[in-house]
Amino acid sequence: MSVSDATTAVTAELAARDDMIVCEGVNKWFGDFQALDGISAVIKEREVVVVLGPSGSGKSTWIRCINRLEVHQEGRIVVDGVELTNDLRNIEKIRSEVGMVFQQFNLFPHLTVLDNITLAPIWVRKKPKRETEELARSLLERVGIPEQAEKYPGQLSGGQQQRVAIARALAMEPRIMLFDEPTSALDPEMIKEVLDVMKELATSGMTMMVVTHEMGFAREVADRVIFMEDGQIVETGTPEHFFTSPEEERTRLFLSQIL
Amino acid sequence: MGLPMDPVAANVDAVEPWAGEAEPAQKPEEPSLSARQWVRQNLFSTPFNSVLTVVFGLFSLLVARGLLNFTFSEEREWDAVRTNLRLLFTHAYPEEQYIRIWVCVGTIVVLAGLSVGLLAGRGRGVSMKKLSLNLIGVGSAVALGVVLREPSVLKDADGEVLRDDDGVLRESFAAAMADRWAWWLAAAVLVGAGAALWHLLGDERRRKTFVPSVEMFVALVGLLVASAWVYPWGHYAFADGEFIAEPGRTVAMTTKLPWTVMWVLLIAAIATGRQLRRAGAGGGVRVALNLAWLLSPFVLYWVVLRDPALDWGRVATVDIPLAVLFAVGGAAVLWLLTDPRIGELGRIIATGLVGVAAFNWVAAFFGWYSMLQKVRLSFLLLALAALLAHNFAGERAQRLRLLGGWAAVTAVFHYMATIMNTPSTVETPTEALIGGFAVTVIVAVFTLLFSFPLGVLLALARTSKLPIFRVLATSFIEVIRGVPLITILIFCAVILKLFLPDGMSISLIAAATLGYTFFSAAYLAENVRGGLQSIRRGQFEASDAVGLTGVQRTVFIVLPQALRVSIPPLVGQMIATFKETSLLAIIGIFDLLRMANSVIPAQTQFLGVKREGLLFVCLVYWIFAYSMSKHSQRLEKKLGVGER
Ligand SMILES: Nc1ncnc2c1ncn2[C@@H]1O[C@H](COP(=O)(O)OP(=O)(O)OP(=O)(O)O)[C@@H](O)[C@H]1O
Ligand SMILES: [Mg+2]
């Protein structure tokens, strides 16, 4: 695909070859309220990053800025070598390369599971229908619910719906997956089935950015943990470092409340 | 703006099954009560309830008696209606052209039969128990009616009681309708049949067997048609102050053969539909049938109203070539534009086409070159399609389907443009060729056909991100909704002509349809907007996150959900429009109401006879409106709306 010269320049200047997401001094306001305050971070290819933080700290806002569901006002975000600007073509390109999984699943209730998964590959990626359906079935196999293809989302359990949502995102063959609290709306007995799928995805080498309160997942799967508060990145580190010897007072406070 | 405001629509995708396919828990069998137990439990459970039952029972009896006496009074001249049936349904449509009407009725009957056979055959119908109870109920009602009817006689202008030669009281109604004992007989037969059925069936289980409603309906229609062969329903000649059933002149006499044909067609169509279903005819046949329904109004309109001496030369040399040119040329352009690999070139071509379309209008404004109006409109259509094309690019089969759609749209558009421009030479006494109920149906159907897409477009425009669309749509909707319908109609009928460019004229019926379309579309738009607003924000975000474009999001995700939520108000709006067509009478169209209200009372033999006609009009409107609302209830149930 063609990437404009300006973007290439930015890429060269800002991002190394294997940088998937680069944020530099990102600021965002809702009215007078500053939700993101000077966020700078780099996420490498195949890296799994877990974002932690108290409620209202801006985790969702940040992750949603990365596929432009929210628009940042200052700073730069470069995703897979393409800078997020108002250029619609860049946004289209990024959205088809970044998969997103929501807390509330957000499946399309009027379409069957299969149609939910195949819709975007057919109409956005312009892939042949039959090929896409085969892909969809193999993805359903991968997330462990091959027998639910013809059902409607409303007929599935929460855990199954979330796995369909993951399959839907994967069907676009994204290079990056974003998860915004994927297990928070689930009953405890369903959390594991979703986390298992995510772990499998991480081992397969997908670049992932995950907002979650599942500390077990962070410890086990994350390459890096980012702790946010009040729209700022407070601390970054490996899980061992983060959970055993955090440097910042605020991090320690948060961990003592949550663990 | 996509916040979940509608509690019905909220949470759609979280818990509930979508297509209503979840099996409802088996309802426990209700213990069946004996008639006495039922009466005690439901009508006389407490002293207070007993008083209520008695008081309101008496009240409804009195109302029923009043209605019956009004309807069946000897003073009612139902001959005014029966003699004028043809006038009420088609006005002055020339008798020698009547075959066209029959072609239309026949087409609709065949389509309905096919649909019923293909789709509705699985319905369980009416249980034997219900059937026998209904028979008994109707029979009792007839008996009650005969009892409640006041004995009344025909009086002349001075209030003198009229007697015939033998000194018997003259009862004009009774004379025409056979005697009262016939009603007693009918009541007895009905009650008897119901009771017999009940007893024959013996135990509860057999009473629960079902009679398919389709068969029952066909049988009833068959009875009615058969009766036309023995009883002279309808048209009576008027001579020497008497109504005489004149053989060969009654409506029944002249229509019994066509009606019989219709009945046979109905049976054949239902049988064919069922055969097709049994043969496993799938989506293709259904799509074809729906298309036939959709196109039938356009074809039938032509059948009823268009000139038998059409200028076929012009049609062959100008109209058809133009249509083919646009269908094929447009298809070629769209084929190119839906190629996934076309990229930037596609945008250039689409923009170019928009430029050409716009330039045609500018040229028309300054009079640089002349061009048929429909060519200009075709260019506009093509430009719009080209602009949207890239959203629907994809594999071969997908693109071919799109081209088929384009060909169909062009065909319908050029067909409409052609028939609108060919004047009719069927001679009639009034400006409009047809009147009565037929015109009501024509206006209502075309209003529905045109206002639905217009309403959806207006709703989308009103919620669009582009301010110009928002402002235009909002102004249109608010202006139309702020003005009484009758004003809009008079505006369209009277004033619109003055605004039209030279050489363009519009028939009264077309002008009225336009007015109704505007009115109905404005209200439909608000209903659809309600549906749009009920869609959760998550749906928009999910569509964006998987990379759908705005147009794709609207077409594949938002509209299907929004329309589904708006079905009940949409149907309500359609029924309202159907009833509001009675306003046609005011702008000078001879519709059903005007026939009953002013035409029939002006006939010498029925001077001032209004009530009968008006009652009849009520009945006709009620039958259609009621069956539409019943049908919509079934549709809602099928779609699971309102059960969430
Ligand atoms: N659309 C919006 N308009 C105004 N304020 C908003 C909007 N979205 C988020 N905010 C505010 O921005 C702040 C950050 O919100 P965000 O949803 O990113 O927090 P979070 O870290 O994801 O919290 P949680 O763990 O509760 O999901 C909050 O104070 C929130 O009230
Ligand atoms: Mg959040």
PDB file of N, CA and C and ligand atoms in Angstrom, chain A residues 56 59-61 103 180-181 211, ligand 2:
ATOM      1  N   GLY A  56     -10.695   5.403  35.925  1.00  0.00           N
ATOM      2  CA  GLY A  56     -10.648   6.817  35.539  1.00  0.00           C
ATOM      3  C   GLY A  56      -9.254   7.323  35.254  1.00  0.00           C
ATOM      4  N   LYS A  59      -6.874   4.617  30.963  1.00  0.00           N
ATOM      5  CA  LYS A  59      -6.417   3.434  30.229  1.00  0.00           C
ATOM      6  C   LYS A  59      -7.227   3.246  28.954  1.00  0.00           C
ATOM      7  N   SER A  60      -8.579   3.288  29.109  1.00  0.00           N
ATOM      8  CA  SER A  60      -9.429   3.099  27.920  1.00  0.00           C
ATOM      9  C   SER A  60      -9.171   4.205  26.912  1.00  0.00           C
ATOM     10  N   THR A  61      -9.087   5.413  27.398  1.00  0.00           N
ATOM     11  CA  THR A  61      -8.892   6.537  26.488  1.00  0.00           C
ATOM     12  C   THR A  61      -7.618   6.351  25.665  1.00  0.00           C
ATOM     13  N   GLN A 103     -14.941  -4.462  26.256  1.00  0.00           N
ATOM     14  CA  GLN A 103     -15.487  -5.023  27.484  1.00  0.00           C
ATOM     15  C   GLN A 103     -16.892  -5.589  27.249  1.00  0.00           C
ATOM     16  N   ASP A 180      -9.636  -4.064  25.729  1.00  0.00           N
ATOM     17  CA  ASP A 180     -10.031  -3.144  26.801  1.00  0.00           C
ATOM     18  C   ASP A 180     -10.893  -3.885  27.806  1.00  0.00           C
ATOM     19  N   GLU A 181     -10.279  -4.325  28.896  1.00  0.00           N
ATOM     20  CA  GLU A 181     -10.959  -5.078  29.941  1.00  0.00           C
ATOM     21  C   GLU A 181     -11.847  -6.184  29.370  1.00  0.00           C
ATOM     22  N   VAL A 211      -5.669  -3.953  28.536  1.00  0.00           N
ATOM     23  CA  VAL A 211      -6.089  -3.313  29.783  1.00  0.00           C
ATOM     24  C   VAL A 211      -6.854  -4.369  30.558  1.00  0.00           C
TER      25      VAL A 211
HETATM   26 MG    MG C   2     -11.911   1.674  30.842  1.00  0.00          MG
END
